[in-house]
Coordinates of C-alpha atoms in Angstrom, one line a residue:
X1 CA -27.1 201.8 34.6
X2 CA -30.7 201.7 36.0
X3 CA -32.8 199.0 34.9
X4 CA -36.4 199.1 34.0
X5 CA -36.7 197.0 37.3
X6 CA -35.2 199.2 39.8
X7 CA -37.6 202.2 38.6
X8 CA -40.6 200.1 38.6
X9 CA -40.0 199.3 42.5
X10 CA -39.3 203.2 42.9
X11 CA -42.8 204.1 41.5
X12 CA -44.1 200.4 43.2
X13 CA -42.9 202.4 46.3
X14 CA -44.0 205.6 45.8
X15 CA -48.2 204.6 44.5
X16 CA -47.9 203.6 48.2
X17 CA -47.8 206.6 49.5
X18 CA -49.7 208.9 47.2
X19 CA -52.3 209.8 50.3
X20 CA -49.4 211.9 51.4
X21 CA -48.7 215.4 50.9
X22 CA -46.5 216.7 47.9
X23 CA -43.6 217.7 50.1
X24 CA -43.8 214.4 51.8
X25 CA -43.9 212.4 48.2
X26 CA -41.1 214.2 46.6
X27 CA -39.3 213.7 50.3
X28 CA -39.8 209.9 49.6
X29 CA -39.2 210.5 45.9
X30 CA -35.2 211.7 46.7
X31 CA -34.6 209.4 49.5
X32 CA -35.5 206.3 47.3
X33 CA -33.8 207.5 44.4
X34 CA -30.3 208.3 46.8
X35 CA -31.0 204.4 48.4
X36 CA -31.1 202.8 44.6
X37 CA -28.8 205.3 43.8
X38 CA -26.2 204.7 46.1
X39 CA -26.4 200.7 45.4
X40 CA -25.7 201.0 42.0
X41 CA -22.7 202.8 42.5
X42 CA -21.3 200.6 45.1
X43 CA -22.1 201.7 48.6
X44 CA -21.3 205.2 50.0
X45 CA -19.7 206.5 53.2
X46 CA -21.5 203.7 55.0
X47 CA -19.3 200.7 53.7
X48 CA -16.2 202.9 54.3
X49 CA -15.1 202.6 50.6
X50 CA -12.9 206.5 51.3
X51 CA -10.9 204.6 53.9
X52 CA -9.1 202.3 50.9
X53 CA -8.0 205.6 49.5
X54 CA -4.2 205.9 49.7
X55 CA -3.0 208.8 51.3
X56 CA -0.7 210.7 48.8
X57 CA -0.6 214.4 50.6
X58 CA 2.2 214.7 54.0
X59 CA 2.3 217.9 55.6
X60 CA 5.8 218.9 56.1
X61 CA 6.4 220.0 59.8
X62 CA 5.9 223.9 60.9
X63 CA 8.9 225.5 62.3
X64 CA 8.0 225.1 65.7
X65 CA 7.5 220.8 65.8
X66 CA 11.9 220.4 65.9
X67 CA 11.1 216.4 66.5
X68 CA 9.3 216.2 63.6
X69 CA 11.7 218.0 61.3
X70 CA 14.4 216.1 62.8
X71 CA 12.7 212.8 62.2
X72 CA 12.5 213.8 58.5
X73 CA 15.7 214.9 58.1
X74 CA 17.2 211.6 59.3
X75 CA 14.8 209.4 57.5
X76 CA 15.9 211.3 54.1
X77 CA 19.4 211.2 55.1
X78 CA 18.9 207.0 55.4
X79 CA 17.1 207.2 52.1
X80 CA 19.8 209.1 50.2
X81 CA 22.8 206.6 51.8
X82 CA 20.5 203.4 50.6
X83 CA 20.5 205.3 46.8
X84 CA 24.3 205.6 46.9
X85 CA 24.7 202.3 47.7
X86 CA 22.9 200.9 45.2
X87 CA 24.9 202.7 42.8
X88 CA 28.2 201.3 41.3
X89 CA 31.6 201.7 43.0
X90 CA 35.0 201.9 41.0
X91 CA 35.8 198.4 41.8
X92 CA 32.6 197.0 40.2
X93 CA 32.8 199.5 37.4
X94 CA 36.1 198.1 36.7
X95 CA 34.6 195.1 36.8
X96 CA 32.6 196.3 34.5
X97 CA 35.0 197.4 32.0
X98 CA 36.9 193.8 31.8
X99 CA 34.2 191.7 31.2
X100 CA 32.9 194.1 28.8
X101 CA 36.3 193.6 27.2
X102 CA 36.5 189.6 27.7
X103 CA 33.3 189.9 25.6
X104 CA 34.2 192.0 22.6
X105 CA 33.2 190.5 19.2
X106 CA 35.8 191.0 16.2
X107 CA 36.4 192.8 13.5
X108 CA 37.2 195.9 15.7
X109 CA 35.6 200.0 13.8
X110 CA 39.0 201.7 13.7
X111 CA 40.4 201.6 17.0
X112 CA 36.8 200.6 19.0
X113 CA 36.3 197.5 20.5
X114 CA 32.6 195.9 19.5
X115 CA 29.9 193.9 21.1
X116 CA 26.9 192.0 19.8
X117 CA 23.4 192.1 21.4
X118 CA 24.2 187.9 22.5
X119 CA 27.7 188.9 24.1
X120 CA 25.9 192.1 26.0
X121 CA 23.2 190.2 27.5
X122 CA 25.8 187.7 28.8
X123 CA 27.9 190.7 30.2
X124 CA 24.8 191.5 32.1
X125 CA 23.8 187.8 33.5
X126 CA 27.4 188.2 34.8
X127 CA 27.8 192.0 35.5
X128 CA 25.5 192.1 39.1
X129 CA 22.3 193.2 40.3
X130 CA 23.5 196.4 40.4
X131 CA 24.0 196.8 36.5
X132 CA 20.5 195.4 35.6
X133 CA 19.1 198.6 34.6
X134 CA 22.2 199.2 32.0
X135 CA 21.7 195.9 29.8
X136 CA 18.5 196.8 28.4
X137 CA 17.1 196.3 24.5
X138 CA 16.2 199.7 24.5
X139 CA 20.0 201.0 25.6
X140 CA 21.3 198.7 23.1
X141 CA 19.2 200.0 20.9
X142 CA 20.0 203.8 21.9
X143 CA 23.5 203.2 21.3
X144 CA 23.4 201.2 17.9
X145 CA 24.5 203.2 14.7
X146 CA 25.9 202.1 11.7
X147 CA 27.4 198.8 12.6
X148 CA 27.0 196.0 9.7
X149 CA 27.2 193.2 12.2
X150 CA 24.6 195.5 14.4
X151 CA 26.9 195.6 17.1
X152 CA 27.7 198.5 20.0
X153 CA 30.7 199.8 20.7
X154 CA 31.7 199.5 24.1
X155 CA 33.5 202.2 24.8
X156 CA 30.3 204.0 23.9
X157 CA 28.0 201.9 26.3
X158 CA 30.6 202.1 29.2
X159 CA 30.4 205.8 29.3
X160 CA 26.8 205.7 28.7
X161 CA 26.8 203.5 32.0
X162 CA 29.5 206.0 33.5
X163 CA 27.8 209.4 32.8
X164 CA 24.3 207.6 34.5
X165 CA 26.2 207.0 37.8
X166 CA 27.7 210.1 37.7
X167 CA 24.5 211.5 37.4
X168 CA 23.0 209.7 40.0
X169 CA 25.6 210.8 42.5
X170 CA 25.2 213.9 41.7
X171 CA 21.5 213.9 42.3
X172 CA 22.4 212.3 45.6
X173 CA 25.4 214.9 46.7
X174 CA 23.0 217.8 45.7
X175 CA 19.7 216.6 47.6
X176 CA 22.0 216.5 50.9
X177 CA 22.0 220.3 50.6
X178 CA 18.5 219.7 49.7
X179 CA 16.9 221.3 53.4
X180 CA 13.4 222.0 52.4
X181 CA 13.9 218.3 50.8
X182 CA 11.1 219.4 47.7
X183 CA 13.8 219.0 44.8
X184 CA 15.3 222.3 44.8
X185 CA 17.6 224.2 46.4
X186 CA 17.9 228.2 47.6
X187 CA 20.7 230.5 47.4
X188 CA 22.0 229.7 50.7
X189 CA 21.7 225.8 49.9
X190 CA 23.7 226.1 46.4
X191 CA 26.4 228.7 48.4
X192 CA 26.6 225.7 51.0
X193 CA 27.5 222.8 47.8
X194 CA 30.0 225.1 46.1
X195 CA 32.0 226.0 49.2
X196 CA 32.6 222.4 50.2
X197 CA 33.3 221.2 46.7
X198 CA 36.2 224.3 46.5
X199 CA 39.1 221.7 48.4
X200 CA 37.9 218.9 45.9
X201 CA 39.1 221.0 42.7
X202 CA 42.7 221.5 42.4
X203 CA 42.3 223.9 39.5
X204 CA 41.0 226.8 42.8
X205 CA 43.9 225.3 45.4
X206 CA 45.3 228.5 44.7
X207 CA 42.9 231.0 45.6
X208 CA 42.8 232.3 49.1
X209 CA 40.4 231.7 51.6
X210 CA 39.5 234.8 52.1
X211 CA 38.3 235.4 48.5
X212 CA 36.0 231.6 49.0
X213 CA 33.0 233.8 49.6
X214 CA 33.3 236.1 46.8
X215 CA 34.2 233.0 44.6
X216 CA 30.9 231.4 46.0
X217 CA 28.9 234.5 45.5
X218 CA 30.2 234.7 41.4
X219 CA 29.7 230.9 40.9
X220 CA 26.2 230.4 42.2
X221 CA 24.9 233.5 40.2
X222 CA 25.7 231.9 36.8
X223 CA 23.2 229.4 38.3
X224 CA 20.2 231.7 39.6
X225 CA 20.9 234.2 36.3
X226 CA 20.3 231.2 33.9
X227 CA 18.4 228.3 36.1
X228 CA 15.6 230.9 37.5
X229 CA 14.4 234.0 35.0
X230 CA 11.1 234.4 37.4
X231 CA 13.2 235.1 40.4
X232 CA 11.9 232.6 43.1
X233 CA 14.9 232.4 44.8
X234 CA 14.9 228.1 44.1
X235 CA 16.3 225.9 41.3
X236 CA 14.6 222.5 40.8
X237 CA 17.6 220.1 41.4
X238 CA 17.0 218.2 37.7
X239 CA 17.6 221.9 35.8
X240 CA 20.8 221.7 37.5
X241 CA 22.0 218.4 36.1
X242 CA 20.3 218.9 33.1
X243 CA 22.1 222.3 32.6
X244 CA 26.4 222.1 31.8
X245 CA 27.5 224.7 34.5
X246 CA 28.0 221.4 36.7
X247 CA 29.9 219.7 34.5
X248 CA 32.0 223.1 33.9
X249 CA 32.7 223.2 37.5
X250 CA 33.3 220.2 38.0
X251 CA 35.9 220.5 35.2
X252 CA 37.9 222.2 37.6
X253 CA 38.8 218.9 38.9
X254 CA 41.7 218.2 36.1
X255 CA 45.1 219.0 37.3
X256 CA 45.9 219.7 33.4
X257 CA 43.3 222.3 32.5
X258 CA 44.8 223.8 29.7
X259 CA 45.1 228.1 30.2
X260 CA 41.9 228.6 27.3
X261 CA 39.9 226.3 28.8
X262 CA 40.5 228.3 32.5
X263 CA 39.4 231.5 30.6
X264 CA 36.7 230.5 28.5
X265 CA 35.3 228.8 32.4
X266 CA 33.7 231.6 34.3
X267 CA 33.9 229.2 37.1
X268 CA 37.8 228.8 36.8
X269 CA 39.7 231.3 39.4
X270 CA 41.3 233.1 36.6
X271 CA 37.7 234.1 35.7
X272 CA 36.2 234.7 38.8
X273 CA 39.5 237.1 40.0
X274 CA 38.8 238.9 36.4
X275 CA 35.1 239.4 37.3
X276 CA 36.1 240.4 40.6
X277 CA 39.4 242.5 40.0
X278 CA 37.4 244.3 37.3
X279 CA 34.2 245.3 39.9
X280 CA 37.1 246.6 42.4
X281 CA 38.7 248.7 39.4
X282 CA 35.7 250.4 39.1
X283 CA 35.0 251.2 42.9
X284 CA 36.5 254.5 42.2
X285 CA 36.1 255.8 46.0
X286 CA 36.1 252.4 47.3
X287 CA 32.9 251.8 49.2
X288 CA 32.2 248.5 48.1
X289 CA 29.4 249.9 45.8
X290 CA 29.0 251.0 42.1
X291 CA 27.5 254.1 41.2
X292 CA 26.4 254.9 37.5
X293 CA 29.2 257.2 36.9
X294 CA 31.0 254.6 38.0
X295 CA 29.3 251.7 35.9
X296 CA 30.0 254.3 32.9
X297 CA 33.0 252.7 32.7
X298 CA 32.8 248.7 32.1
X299 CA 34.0 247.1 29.7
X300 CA 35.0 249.9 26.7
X301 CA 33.4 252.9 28.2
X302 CA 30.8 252.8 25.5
X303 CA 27.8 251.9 27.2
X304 CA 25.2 254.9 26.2
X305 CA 24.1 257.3 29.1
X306 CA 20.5 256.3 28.6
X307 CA 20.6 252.5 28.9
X308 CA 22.3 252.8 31.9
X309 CA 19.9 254.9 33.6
X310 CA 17.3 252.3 32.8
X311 CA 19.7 249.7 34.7
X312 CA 19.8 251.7 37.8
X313 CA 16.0 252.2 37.3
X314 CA 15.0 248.3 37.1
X315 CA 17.7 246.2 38.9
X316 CA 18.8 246.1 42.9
X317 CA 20.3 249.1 44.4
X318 CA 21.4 250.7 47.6
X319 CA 21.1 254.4 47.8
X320 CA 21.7 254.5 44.1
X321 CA 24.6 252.0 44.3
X322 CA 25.1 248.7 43.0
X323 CA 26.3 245.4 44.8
X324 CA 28.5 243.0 43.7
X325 CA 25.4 240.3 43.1
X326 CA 23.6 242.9 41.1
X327 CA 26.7 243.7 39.4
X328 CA 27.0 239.9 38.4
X329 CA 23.6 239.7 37.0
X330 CA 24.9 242.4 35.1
X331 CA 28.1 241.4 33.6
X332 CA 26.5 237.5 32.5
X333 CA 23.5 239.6 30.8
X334 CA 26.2 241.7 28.6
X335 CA 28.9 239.1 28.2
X336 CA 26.3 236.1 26.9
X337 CA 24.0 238.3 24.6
X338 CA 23.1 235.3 22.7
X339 CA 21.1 233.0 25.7
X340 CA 17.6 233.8 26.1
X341 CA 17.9 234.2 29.5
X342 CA 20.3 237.5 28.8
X343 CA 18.1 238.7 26.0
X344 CA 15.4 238.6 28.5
X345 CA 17.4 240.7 30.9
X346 CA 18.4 243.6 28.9
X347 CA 14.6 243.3 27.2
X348 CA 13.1 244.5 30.2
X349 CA 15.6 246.9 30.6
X350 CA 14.9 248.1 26.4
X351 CA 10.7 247.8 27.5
X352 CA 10.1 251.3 29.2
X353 CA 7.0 250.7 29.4
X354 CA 6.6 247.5 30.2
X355 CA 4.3 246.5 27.2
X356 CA 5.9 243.3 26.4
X357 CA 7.3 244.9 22.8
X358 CA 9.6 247.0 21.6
X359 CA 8.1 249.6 19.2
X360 CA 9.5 252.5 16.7
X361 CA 9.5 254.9 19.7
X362 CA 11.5 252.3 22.2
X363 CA 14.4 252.0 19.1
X364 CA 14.4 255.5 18.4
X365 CA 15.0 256.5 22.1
X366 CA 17.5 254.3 22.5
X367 CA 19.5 254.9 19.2
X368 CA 19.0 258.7 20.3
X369 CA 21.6 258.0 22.9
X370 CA 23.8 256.1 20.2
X371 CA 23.7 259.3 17.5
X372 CA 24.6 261.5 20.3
X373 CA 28.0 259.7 21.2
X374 CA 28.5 259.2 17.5
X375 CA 28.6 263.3 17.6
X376 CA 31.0 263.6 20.2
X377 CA 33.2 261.6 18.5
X378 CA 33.1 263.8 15.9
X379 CA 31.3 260.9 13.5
X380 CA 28.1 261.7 11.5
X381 CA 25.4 260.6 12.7
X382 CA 23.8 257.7 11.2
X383 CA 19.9 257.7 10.3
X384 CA 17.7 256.6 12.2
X385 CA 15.3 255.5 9.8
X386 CA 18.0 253.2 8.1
X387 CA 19.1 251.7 11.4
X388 CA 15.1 250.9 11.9
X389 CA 14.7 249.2 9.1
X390 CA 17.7 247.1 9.4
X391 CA 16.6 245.5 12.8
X392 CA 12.9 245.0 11.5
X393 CA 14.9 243.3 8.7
X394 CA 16.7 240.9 11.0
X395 CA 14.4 240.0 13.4
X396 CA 11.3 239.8 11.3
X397 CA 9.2 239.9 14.0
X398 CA 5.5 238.5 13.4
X399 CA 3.8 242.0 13.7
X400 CA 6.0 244.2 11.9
X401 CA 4.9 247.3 14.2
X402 CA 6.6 245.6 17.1
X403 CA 9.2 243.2 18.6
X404 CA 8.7 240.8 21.1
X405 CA 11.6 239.1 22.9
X406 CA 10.2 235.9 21.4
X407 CA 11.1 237.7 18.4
X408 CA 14.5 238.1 19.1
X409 CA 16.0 234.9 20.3
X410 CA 13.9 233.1 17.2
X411 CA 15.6 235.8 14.8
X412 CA 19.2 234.9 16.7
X413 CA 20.0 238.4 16.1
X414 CA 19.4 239.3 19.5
X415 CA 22.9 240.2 20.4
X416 CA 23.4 242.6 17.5
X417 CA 20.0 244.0 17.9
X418 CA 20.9 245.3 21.6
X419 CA 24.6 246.1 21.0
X420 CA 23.0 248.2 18.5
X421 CA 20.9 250.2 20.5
X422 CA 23.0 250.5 24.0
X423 CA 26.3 250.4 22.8
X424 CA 28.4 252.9 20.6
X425 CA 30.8 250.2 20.4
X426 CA 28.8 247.6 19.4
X427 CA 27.0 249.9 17.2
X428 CA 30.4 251.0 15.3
X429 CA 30.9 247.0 15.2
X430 CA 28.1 246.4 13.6
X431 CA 28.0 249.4 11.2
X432 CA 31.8 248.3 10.1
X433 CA 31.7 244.7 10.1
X434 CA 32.1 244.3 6.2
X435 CA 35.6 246.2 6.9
X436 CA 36.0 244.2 9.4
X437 CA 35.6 240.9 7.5
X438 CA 37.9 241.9 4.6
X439 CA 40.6 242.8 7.1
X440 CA 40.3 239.3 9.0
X441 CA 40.8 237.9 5.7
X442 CA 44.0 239.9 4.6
X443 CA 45.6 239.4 7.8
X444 CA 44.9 235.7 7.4
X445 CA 46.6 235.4 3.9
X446 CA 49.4 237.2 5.1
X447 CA 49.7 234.9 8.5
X448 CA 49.7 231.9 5.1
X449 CA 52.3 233.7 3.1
X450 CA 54.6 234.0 6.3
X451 CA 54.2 230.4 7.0

């Protein structure tokens, strides 16, 4: 702060030149104040003090400086190699694993082998440099439960340890596809990965080569679909790992994958084939595109005229045709009704008018489409006005004039809700399901009495 000195020798200064003009005076006024100013903040420009500023902002190189962008590319590529190698190999994780043993401190929980807090900070003295970062108080503590001798179980800690390298290579592998090197990768970076992880997965040894870039195309959509709703075209490399379609690819790698598991996998080649066999089935005059009357006919049939039209309105097409990309977006919106990211899909697709809501007269032209099949079928129509109230009644939405699609994945009746209105299947589904029920139960007592 100023003290009562350092104004006195401004006005000191000042009395000294009061025979001056005004403009002169206040002239003198702002350049002694800046002088005093300036000291009692520590200098200005003149001492340089900006120069100690670290520099924090690199321009990445334009397109057109090729030494540059090489020079990065090699320096990241020597960063990512010095990363791997600090990780641990399967010699010292086996290592690892027998000292970790050596240590264990009785009574064993069940079939678990435990270790105390004394034997685990032993295990790390001995364990390396490279395992450091693992024998921590706060990891011990992560991993401590119930134990009345408050010890860990190490079968617990050495997966713990396991799943962080795995991670860690992962991060690695992924950033070498990296180009841009920002932390995220495009389309064409992610198509790149997949297609030279396919010969380290035995589960796809089967599939033909000539299939690897349709397989490539259906497994890095399940990415983009759920990893980027805004559509940039990038997904930041930590969504990735955080996400489990990695760790369902990478599934893939056991020899014994059991059949269920292959078909519950969408990245399995049982799956993809299905996805893909089932697009071709519907290429009715084979020109590598779907039309709507063509569409008409996924999955039951059932699909109303009217939601369908809005499809063809919002999403991709060629000439009024579909691709197999868009057709992908398509089948993970309708096949995972429950996930946000597919409620958000067919959302826009419900919101006409692009309000952000869905009102009385968005439900009723919808269900419209839904009485109208019900009358082909020769089935009555059901109300309208019954059907309304029963989705307001679900969702419970916080204005009860409208629903948001924050409404409908807090309500988790989102996938009922839009079978509802687009599909007469879903629709008869729903209107039935207390038949449904007590037939599921019958036919379970009678598999009980057979037994």
């Amino acid at each position: 702060q100023f003290t009562s000195l350092d104004f006195v020798k401004c006005e000191t200064d000042l009395c000294l030149a009061d025979n001056r003009s005004e403009e002169e005076k206040k002239a003198e006024e702002t350049e002694l104040f800046t002088k005093y100013y300036t000291e009692w903040k520590g200098g200005g420009d003149a001492d340089g003090t900006f120069r100690h500023i670290p520099r924090f902002y690199y321009r990445l190189p334009a397109e057109d400086e090729v030494l540059l962008q090489k020079l990065r590319e090699e320096s990241r590529a020597v960063f990512l190699q010095r990363k791997s190698r600090e990780l641990l190999d399967n010699e010292e994780l086996q290592n690892l694993w027998f000292l970790l043993d050596k240590h264990q401190v009785p009574p064993t929980t069940g079939d678990e082998a435990m270790i105390s807090y004394e034997s685990f900070l032993k295990v790390g003295e001995k364990a390396g440099a490279k395992c450091k970062l693992f024998f921590t108080a706060r990891v011990y503590a992560k991993l401590l439960h119930n134990d009345p001798y408050g010890r860990i179980s190490i079968m617990q800690f050495f997966n713990y340890v396991m799943r962080k390298v795995w991670l860690h290579q992962t991060r690695i592998g992924l950033s070498l596809y990296d180009v841009a090197g920002q932390g995220y990768l495009r389309e064409s970076d992610l198509e790149n990965y997949i297609l030279e992880l396919i010969p380290t997965l035995p589960q796809l040894d089967g599939l033909e080569k000539s299939f690897y870039s349709f397989y490539v195309c259906t497994a890095v959509r399940k990415f983009f679909f759920f990893l980027d709703p805004l559509r940039t075209g990038k997904i930041k490399i930590q969504d990735i790992l955080a996400c489990s379609f990695l760790d369902d690819l990478l599934e893939l790698r056991d020899e014994d994958l059991s059949k269920e598991s292959q078909e519950s996998n969408w990245f399995s080649a049982p799956s993809a084939l299905r996805v893909y066999g089932q697009y071709l089935n519907l290429d009715k005059d084979h020109n590598g595109m779907l039309s709507k009357e063509e569409l008409s006919r996924y999955g039951t049939g059932t699909l109303t005229s009217v939601f369908l039209d809005r499809v063809y309105q919002e999403c991709l097409t060629y000439d009024g045709e579909m691709d197999y990309k868009t057709y992908l977006d398509f089948v993970l919106a309708l096949e995972n009704r429950k996930e946000p990211a597919a409620l958000q899909y067919i959302f826009k697709l419900l919101d006409m008018e692009n309000k952000g809501y869905l009102n009385v007269f968005a439900l009723n032209f919808f269900f419209r489409a839904i009485q109208e099949q019900m009358k082909i079928h020769g089935q009555e129509p059901v109300s309208f006005q019954d059907v309304k109230d029963e989705i307001f009644d679900m969702v419970k939405p916080k204005d009860p004039y409208k629903i948001t699609l924050q409404d409908l994945v807090n309500s988790g009746q989102g996938d009922t809700v839009t079978s509802i209105l687009i599909d007469l299947n879903g629709f008869w589904t729903y209107e039935n399901r207390e038949v449904l029920v007590t037939n599921d139960g019958e036919n379970a007592s009678a598999d009980l009495e057979d037994t």
